[in-house]
mmCIF file of C-alpha atoms and ligand atoms in Angstrom:
data_model
loop_
_atom_site.group_PDB
_atom_site.id
_atom_site.type_symbol
_atom_site.label_atom_id
_atom_site.label_comp_id
_atom_site.label_asym_id
_atom_site.label_seq_id
_atom_site.Cartn_x
_atom_site.Cartn_y
_atom_site.Cartn_z
ATOM 1 C CA UNK A 615 -3.305 78.167 35.281
ATOM 2 C CA UNK A 616 -1.890 78.507 31.762
ATOM 3 C CA UNK A 617 1.802 79.015 31.165
ATOM 4 C CA UNK A 618 4.015 79.506 28.125
ATOM 5 C CA UNK A 619 7.607 78.277 28.197
ATOM 6 C CA UNK A 620 9.178 81.034 26.113
ATOM 7 C CA UNK A 621 12.473 79.166 25.732
ATOM 8 C CA UNK A 622 12.665 75.384 25.580
ATOM 9 C CA UNK A 623 15.067 73.154 23.635
ATOM 10 C CA UNK A 624 12.494 70.382 23.741
ATOM 11 C CA UNK A 625 13.669 69.113 20.338
ATOM 12 C CA UNK A 626 17.175 68.116 21.433
ATOM 13 C CA UNK A 627 18.375 64.515 21.805
ATOM 14 C CA UNK A 628 18.144 64.627 25.633
ATOM 15 C CA UNK A 629 14.360 64.237 25.220
ATOM 16 C CA UNK A 630 14.354 61.600 22.478
ATOM 17 C CA UNK A 631 13.724 58.680 24.838
ATOM 18 C CA UNK A 632 10.760 60.057 26.777
ATOM 19 C CA UNK A 633 9.488 63.134 24.922
ATOM 20 C CA UNK A 634 5.854 62.055 25.234
ATOM 21 C CA UNK A 635 6.035 61.735 29.012
ATOM 22 C CA UNK A 636 7.873 65.047 29.343
ATOM 23 C CA UNK A 637 5.194 66.758 27.262
ATOM 24 C CA UNK A 638 2.422 65.171 29.316
ATOM 25 C CA UNK A 639 4.032 66.422 32.536
ATOM 26 C CA UNK A 640 4.375 69.905 31.019
ATOM 27 C CA UNK A 641 0.687 69.991 30.084
ATOM 28 C CA UNK A 642 -0.323 68.686 33.508
ATOM 29 C CA UNK A 643 1.651 71.582 35.008
ATOM 30 C CA UNK A 644 -0.280 74.054 32.853
ATOM 31 C CA UNK A 645 2.398 74.630 30.200
ATOM 32 C CA UNK A 646 0.124 74.924 27.185
ATOM 33 C CA UNK A 647 2.781 76.212 24.786
ATOM 34 C CA UNK A 648 6.525 76.143 24.280
ATOM 35 C CA UNK A 649 8.681 78.265 22.007
ATOM 36 C CA UNK A 650 11.438 76.069 20.582
ATOM 37 C CA UNK A 651 14.464 78.054 19.420
ATOM 38 C CA UNK A 652 16.778 76.277 16.997
ATOM 39 C CA UNK A 653 20.504 75.851 17.540
ATOM 40 C CA UNK A 654 21.952 75.125 14.115
ATOM 41 C CA UNK A 655 20.840 74.455 10.545
ATOM 42 C CA UNK A 656 21.227 70.698 10.983
ATOM 43 C CA UNK A 657 18.361 70.658 13.498
ATOM 44 C CA UNK A 658 15.819 72.751 11.578
ATOM 45 C CA UNK A 659 14.083 69.761 9.961
ATOM 46 C CA UNK A 660 13.514 67.853 13.196
ATOM 47 C CA UNK A 661 12.318 71.013 14.894
ATOM 48 C CA UNK A 662 9.828 71.799 12.125
ATOM 49 C CA UNK A 663 8.425 68.260 12.064
ATOM 50 C CA UNK A 664 7.983 68.241 15.837
ATOM 51 C CA UNK A 665 6.161 71.571 15.864
ATOM 52 C CA UNK A 666 3.903 70.381 13.034
ATOM 53 C CA UNK A 667 2.960 67.153 14.759
ATOM 54 C CA UNK A 668 2.300 68.431 18.291
ATOM 55 C CA UNK A 669 -0.112 71.109 19.429
ATOM 56 C CA UNK A 670 1.450 73.921 21.423
ATOM 57 C CA UNK A 671 5.012 73.740 20.076
ATOM 58 C CA UNK A 672 6.166 76.793 18.140
ATOM 59 C CA UNK A 673 9.423 77.010 16.162
ATOM 60 C CA UNK A 674 12.058 79.704 15.925
ATOM 61 C CA UNK A 675 14.911 79.340 13.461
ATOM 62 C CA UNK A 676 18.374 80.681 14.112
ATOM 63 C CA UNK A 677 22.071 79.985 14.541
ATOM 64 C CA UNK A 678 23.142 79.814 18.208
ATOM 65 C CA UNK A 679 26.470 81.494 19.127
ATOM 66 C CA UNK A 680 27.679 78.541 21.207
ATOM 67 C CA UNK A 681 27.572 76.354 18.077
ATOM 68 C CA UNK A 682 29.707 78.722 16.035
ATOM 69 C CA UNK A 683 31.931 75.919 14.755
ATOM 70 C CA UNK A 684 28.930 74.297 13.044
ATOM 71 C CA UNK A 685 27.801 77.434 11.234
ATOM 72 C CA UNK A 686 28.925 78.464 7.753
ATOM 73 C CA UNK A 687 28.303 81.847 6.135
ATOM 74 C CA UNK A 688 25.941 80.222 3.612
ATOM 75 C CA UNK A 689 23.783 78.979 6.504
ATOM 76 C CA UNK A 690 22.594 82.566 6.874
ATOM 77 C CA UNK A 691 21.145 82.374 3.361
ATOM 78 C CA UNK A 692 19.592 79.008 4.185
ATOM 79 C CA UNK A 693 18.136 80.540 7.340
ATOM 80 C CA UNK A 694 16.592 83.315 5.293
ATOM 81 C CA UNK A 695 15.009 80.721 2.984
ATOM 82 C CA UNK A 696 13.658 78.758 5.949
ATOM 83 C CA UNK A 697 12.155 81.855 7.531
ATOM 84 C CA UNK A 698 10.518 82.923 4.302
ATOM 85 C CA UNK A 699 9.106 79.469 3.608
ATOM 86 C CA UNK A 700 8.130 78.337 7.114
ATOM 87 C CA UNK A 701 7.079 81.646 8.684
ATOM 88 C CA UNK A 702 8.231 80.690 12.204
ATOM 89 C CA UNK A 703 7.142 82.526 15.345
ATOM 90 C CA UNK A 704 10.565 84.088 15.850
ATOM 91 C CA UNK A 705 14.170 84.294 14.685
ATOM 92 C CA UNK A 706 16.624 82.639 17.074
ATOM 93 C CA UNK A 707 18.324 81.534 19.042
ATOM 94 C CA UNK A 708 21.042 83.980 18.150
ATOM 95 C CA UNK A 709 23.275 86.299 20.107
ATOM 96 C CA UNK A 710 26.674 86.770 21.666
ATOM 97 C CA UNK A 711 28.539 84.702 24.248
ATOM 98 C CA UNK A 712 31.745 86.247 25.610
ATOM 99 C CA UNK A 713 31.854 83.852 28.568
ATOM 100 C CA UNK A 714 32.877 80.678 26.772
ATOM 101 C CA UNK A 715 36.453 80.685 25.455
ATOM 102 C CA UNK A 716 37.329 80.093 21.836
ATOM 103 C CA UNK A 717 34.331 81.755 20.202
ATOM 104 C CA UNK A 718 35.684 84.486 17.952
ATOM 105 C CA UNK A 719 33.857 87.712 18.757
ATOM 106 C CA UNK A 720 33.923 89.197 15.276
ATOM 107 C CA UNK A 721 32.528 85.993 13.791
ATOM 108 C CA UNK A 722 29.805 85.911 16.454
ATOM 109 C CA UNK A 723 28.930 89.496 15.606
ATOM 110 C CA UNK A 724 28.661 88.733 11.898
ATOM 111 C CA UNK A 725 26.146 85.939 12.512
ATOM 112 C CA UNK A 726 24.237 87.879 15.141
ATOM 113 C CA UNK A 727 23.937 91.130 13.207
ATOM 114 C CA UNK A 728 22.708 89.357 10.087
ATOM 115 C CA UNK A 729 20.074 87.476 12.099
ATOM 116 C CA UNK A 730 18.863 90.734 13.628
ATOM 117 C CA UNK A 731 18.522 92.091 10.098
ATOM 118 C CA UNK A 732 16.521 89.020 9.090
ATOM 119 C CA UNK A 733 14.185 89.534 12.049
ATOM 120 C CA UNK A 734 13.604 93.097 10.921
ATOM 121 C CA UNK A 735 13.177 92.142 7.259
ATOM 122 C CA UNK A 736 10.601 89.467 8.068
ATOM 123 C CA UNK A 737 8.997 91.490 10.878
ATOM 124 C CA UNK A 738 9.551 88.741 13.454
ATOM 125 C CA UNK A 739 10.592 88.884 17.107
ATOM 126 C CA UNK A 740 14.130 87.799 17.881
ATOM 127 C CA UNK A 741 15.235 85.434 20.661
ATOM 128 C CA UNK A 742 18.588 86.597 21.977
ATOM 129 C CA UNK A 743 21.277 84.787 23.941
ATOM 130 C CA UNK A 744 23.548 87.229 25.803
ATOM 131 C CA UNK A 745 26.194 86.001 28.213
ATOM 132 C CA UNK A 746 28.759 88.527 29.443
ATOM 133 C CA UNK A 747 27.755 90.397 26.312
ATOM 134 C CA UNK A 748 24.624 92.398 27.165
ATOM 135 C CA UNK A 749 26.364 95.695 26.364
ATOM 136 C CA UNK A 750 27.273 94.531 22.855
ATOM 137 C CA UNK A 751 23.824 93.011 22.353
ATOM 138 C CA UNK A 752 22.155 96.331 23.195
ATOM 139 C CA UNK A 753 24.457 98.152 20.791
ATOM 140 C CA UNK A 754 23.678 95.689 17.987
ATOM 141 C CA UNK A 755 19.913 95.931 18.585
ATOM 142 C CA UNK A 756 20.210 99.728 18.433
ATOM 143 C CA UNK A 757 22.323 99.643 15.294
ATOM 144 C CA UNK A 758 19.891 97.450 13.372
ATOM 145 C CA UNK A 759 16.809 99.191 14.790
ATOM 146 C CA UNK A 760 13.067 98.508 14.492
ATOM 147 C CA UNK A 761 13.316 95.225 16.375
ATOM 148 C CA UNK A 762 11.316 93.473 19.051
ATOM 149 C CA UNK A 763 12.114 90.349 20.993
ATOM 150 C CA UNK A 764 13.425 88.835 24.187
ATOM 151 C CA UNK A 765 16.801 88.585 25.858
ATOM 152 C CA UNK A 766 16.449 85.125 27.290
ATOM 153 C CA UNK A 767 17.884 84.078 30.656
ATOM 154 C CA UNK A 768 18.710 87.703 31.318
ATOM 155 C CA UNK A 769 21.797 88.066 33.499
ATOM 156 C CA UNK A 770 22.672 91.752 33.123
ATOM 157 C CA UNK A 771 22.275 94.748 35.397
ATOM 158 C CA UNK A 772 19.166 96.787 36.185
ATOM 159 C CA UNK A 773 20.563 99.605 34.024
ATOM 160 C CA UNK A 774 20.888 97.238 31.076
ATOM 161 C CA UNK A 775 17.386 95.942 31.730
ATOM 162 C CA UNK A 776 16.051 99.524 31.500
ATOM 163 C CA UNK A 777 17.829 100.066 28.190
ATOM 164 C CA UNK A 778 16.298 96.882 26.781
ATOM 165 C CA UNK A 779 12.778 97.813 27.917
ATOM 166 C CA UNK A 780 13.225 101.194 26.273
ATOM 167 C CA UNK A 781 14.067 99.342 23.056
ATOM 168 C CA UNK A 782 10.840 97.346 23.480
ATOM 169 C CA UNK A 783 12.559 94.122 24.489
ATOM 170 C CA UNK A 784 11.277 91.647 27.037
ATOM 171 C CA UNK A 785 13.426 89.688 29.479
ATOM 172 C CA UNK A 786 13.174 85.946 29.996
ATOM 173 C CA UNK A 787 13.734 84.440 33.455
ATOM 174 C CA UNK A 788 13.981 80.820 34.523
ATOM 175 C CA UNK A 789 15.960 78.493 36.778
ATOM 176 C CA UNK A 790 18.654 80.991 37.829
ATOM 177 C CA UNK A 791 16.160 83.183 39.740
ATOM 178 C CA UNK A 792 15.248 80.250 42.009
ATOM 179 C CA UNK A 793 18.699 80.401 43.627
ATOM 180 C CA UNK A 794 18.706 82.570 46.767
ATOM 181 C CA UNK A 795 22.236 83.794 45.976
ATOM 182 C CA UNK A 796 21.032 85.354 42.685
ATOM 183 C CA UNK A 797 20.260 88.602 44.501
ATOM 184 C CA UNK A 798 20.611 91.006 41.593
ATOM 185 C CA UNK A 799 18.378 88.965 39.292
ATOM 186 C CA UNK A 800 15.765 88.438 41.997
ATOM 187 C CA UNK A 801 15.736 92.162 42.675
ATOM 188 C CA UNK A 802 15.075 92.897 39.001
ATOM 189 C CA UNK A 803 12.325 90.263 38.808
ATOM 190 C CA UNK A 804 10.613 91.550 41.940
ATOM 191 C CA UNK A 805 10.332 95.146 40.727
ATOM 192 C CA UNK A 806 10.319 95.106 36.919
ATOM 193 C CA UNK A 807 7.292 96.080 34.813
ATOM 194 C CA UNK A 808 5.240 92.895 34.282
ATOM 195 C CA UNK A 809 4.652 93.749 30.625
ATOM 196 C CA UNK A 810 8.279 92.893 29.814
ATOM 197 C CA UNK A 811 8.439 89.621 31.739
ATOM 198 C CA UNK A 812 8.553 86.175 30.139
ATOM 199 C CA UNK A 813 8.990 82.827 31.868
ATOM 200 C CA UNK A 814 11.280 80.137 30.500
ATOM 201 C CA UNK A 815 13.001 76.914 31.460
ATOM 202 C CA UNK A 816 15.757 76.707 28.791
ATOM 203 C CA UNK A 817 15.215 72.926 29.054
ATOM 204 C CA UNK A 818 17.218 70.713 29.258
ATOM 205 C CA UNK A 819 19.651 73.295 30.688
ATOM 206 C CA UNK A 820 19.560 75.634 33.690
ATOM 207 C CA UNK A 821 17.983 73.332 36.326
ATOM 208 C CA UNK A 822 16.146 74.971 39.187
ATOM 209 C CA UNK A 823 17.381 75.252 42.757
ATOM 210 C CA UNK A 824 17.190 71.798 44.288
ATOM 211 C CA UNK A 825 17.544 70.084 40.903
ATOM 212 C CA UNK A 826 21.223 70.844 40.263
ATOM 213 C CA UNK A 827 22.965 68.454 37.916
ATOM 214 C CA UNK A 828 19.702 67.051 36.547
ATOM 215 C CA UNK A 829 17.938 67.499 33.247
ATOM 216 C CA UNK A 830 15.564 70.443 33.283
ATOM 217 C CA UNK A 831 12.111 70.102 31.709
ATOM 218 C CA UNK A 832 9.203 72.410 30.804
ATOM 219 C CA UNK A 833 6.957 71.170 33.655
ATOM 220 C CA UNK A 834 9.237 73.022 36.069
ATOM 221 C CA UNK A 835 8.016 76.300 34.571
ATOM 222 C CA UNK A 836 5.289 76.171 37.208
ATOM 223 C CA UNK A 837 7.986 76.450 39.905
ATOM 224 C CA UNK A 838 9.562 79.389 38.086
ATOM 225 C CA UNK A 839 6.131 81.058 38.047
ATOM 226 C CA UNK A 840 5.654 80.387 41.756
ATOM 227 C CA UNK A 841 9.116 81.782 42.511
ATOM 228 C CA UNK A 842 8.349 85.012 40.622
ATOM 229 C CA UNK A 843 5.020 85.276 42.442
ATOM 230 C CA UNK A 844 6.745 84.898 45.820
ATOM 231 C CA UNK A 845 9.369 87.490 44.930
ATOM 232 C CA UNK A 846 6.647 89.955 43.916
ATOM 233 C CA UNK A 847 4.305 88.947 46.709
ATOM 234 C CA UNK A 848 1.360 88.258 44.419
ATOM 235 C CA UNK A 849 -0.788 85.295 43.454
ATOM 236 C CA UNK A 850 0.905 82.980 40.886
ATOM 237 C CA UNK A 851 -2.197 83.314 38.712
ATOM 238 C CA UNK A 852 -1.363 86.982 38.146
ATOM 239 C CA UNK A 853 2.123 86.077 36.935
ATOM 240 C CA UNK A 854 0.770 83.261 34.760
ATOM 241 C CA UNK A 855 -1.861 85.491 33.125
ATOM 242 C CA UNK A 856 0.543 88.363 32.477
ATOM 243 C CA UNK A 857 3.397 86.275 31.096
ATOM 244 C CA UNK A 858 1.111 84.162 28.921
ATOM 245 C CA UNK A 859 -0.423 87.325 27.459
ATOM 246 C CA UNK A 860 3.084 88.736 26.896
ATOM 247 C CA UNK A 861 4.188 85.578 25.089
ATOM 248 C CA UNK A 862 1.040 85.500 22.952
ATOM 249 C CA UNK A 863 1.590 89.101 21.927
ATOM 250 C CA UNK A 864 5.325 88.855 21.243
ATOM 251 C CA UNK A 865 5.277 85.552 19.359
ATOM 252 C CA UNK A 866 1.894 85.983 17.689
ATOM 253 C CA UNK A 867 0.376 82.901 19.305
ATOM 254 C CA UNK A 868 -3.358 82.326 19.261
ATOM 255 C CA UNK A 869 -3.854 80.174 22.324
ATOM 256 C CA UNK A 870 -7.303 79.088 23.325
ATOM 257 C CA UNK A 871 -9.207 81.648 25.345
ATOM 258 C CA UNK A 872 -11.310 79.023 27.103
ATOM 259 C CA UNK A 873 -11.597 79.187 30.869
ATOM 260 C CA UNK A 874 -9.467 76.852 32.967
HETATM 261 ZN ZN1 ZN B 1835 18.670 78.427 24.590
#
């Protein structure tokens, strides 16, 4: 089975002590590729070097809304330079977070809208963070237009999911769907068109059911895949094949076609 973790912060300090072991466990679990979305300008260099030195790690550059206090308007110009020079697999992580207090909404919008424009300008997919803000995210995607991408760790309604599919966006699902109480999300996952589904861990965040309070890691993507398969009552291989193909297409990956 081959899996792609479409959203992993594998570059962050939480993995500095045992990154090699974590990567080995991921590969043993079938995770042949990870998309690594950046958080802030300060981390771009480390992220690039890591993706250059390891097979199967793919960078995205962006300015994450939760780190608003670290961003400066000129970082958007720097981001543009990085994208042009490095040609990453996506723009992100960017988006809107209306759940956490103290993040000015207008400022978030300014950073988000500009990053959507960059994605369009450079013809790259965009990796979107949307917490309590799916409505505004949809409006921004519409306003900018001609975009493709993923709303990661989707937590909106079925109606919002439909609107995003109509705009050509995929939805990323991970740890949260493994919790039995997440009825609405599990309902969406069990009935949604497979072509818009991506698997993710959001490592080191969003631990799976049974792992609360612990560091999440890409190897657990296999459990996410199995959970989706159970919810849809199909073989996990079907979910793995479909989501890996989706990730390859969206992020322009050329993963090996060899048989497993
Ligand atoms: Zn993230």
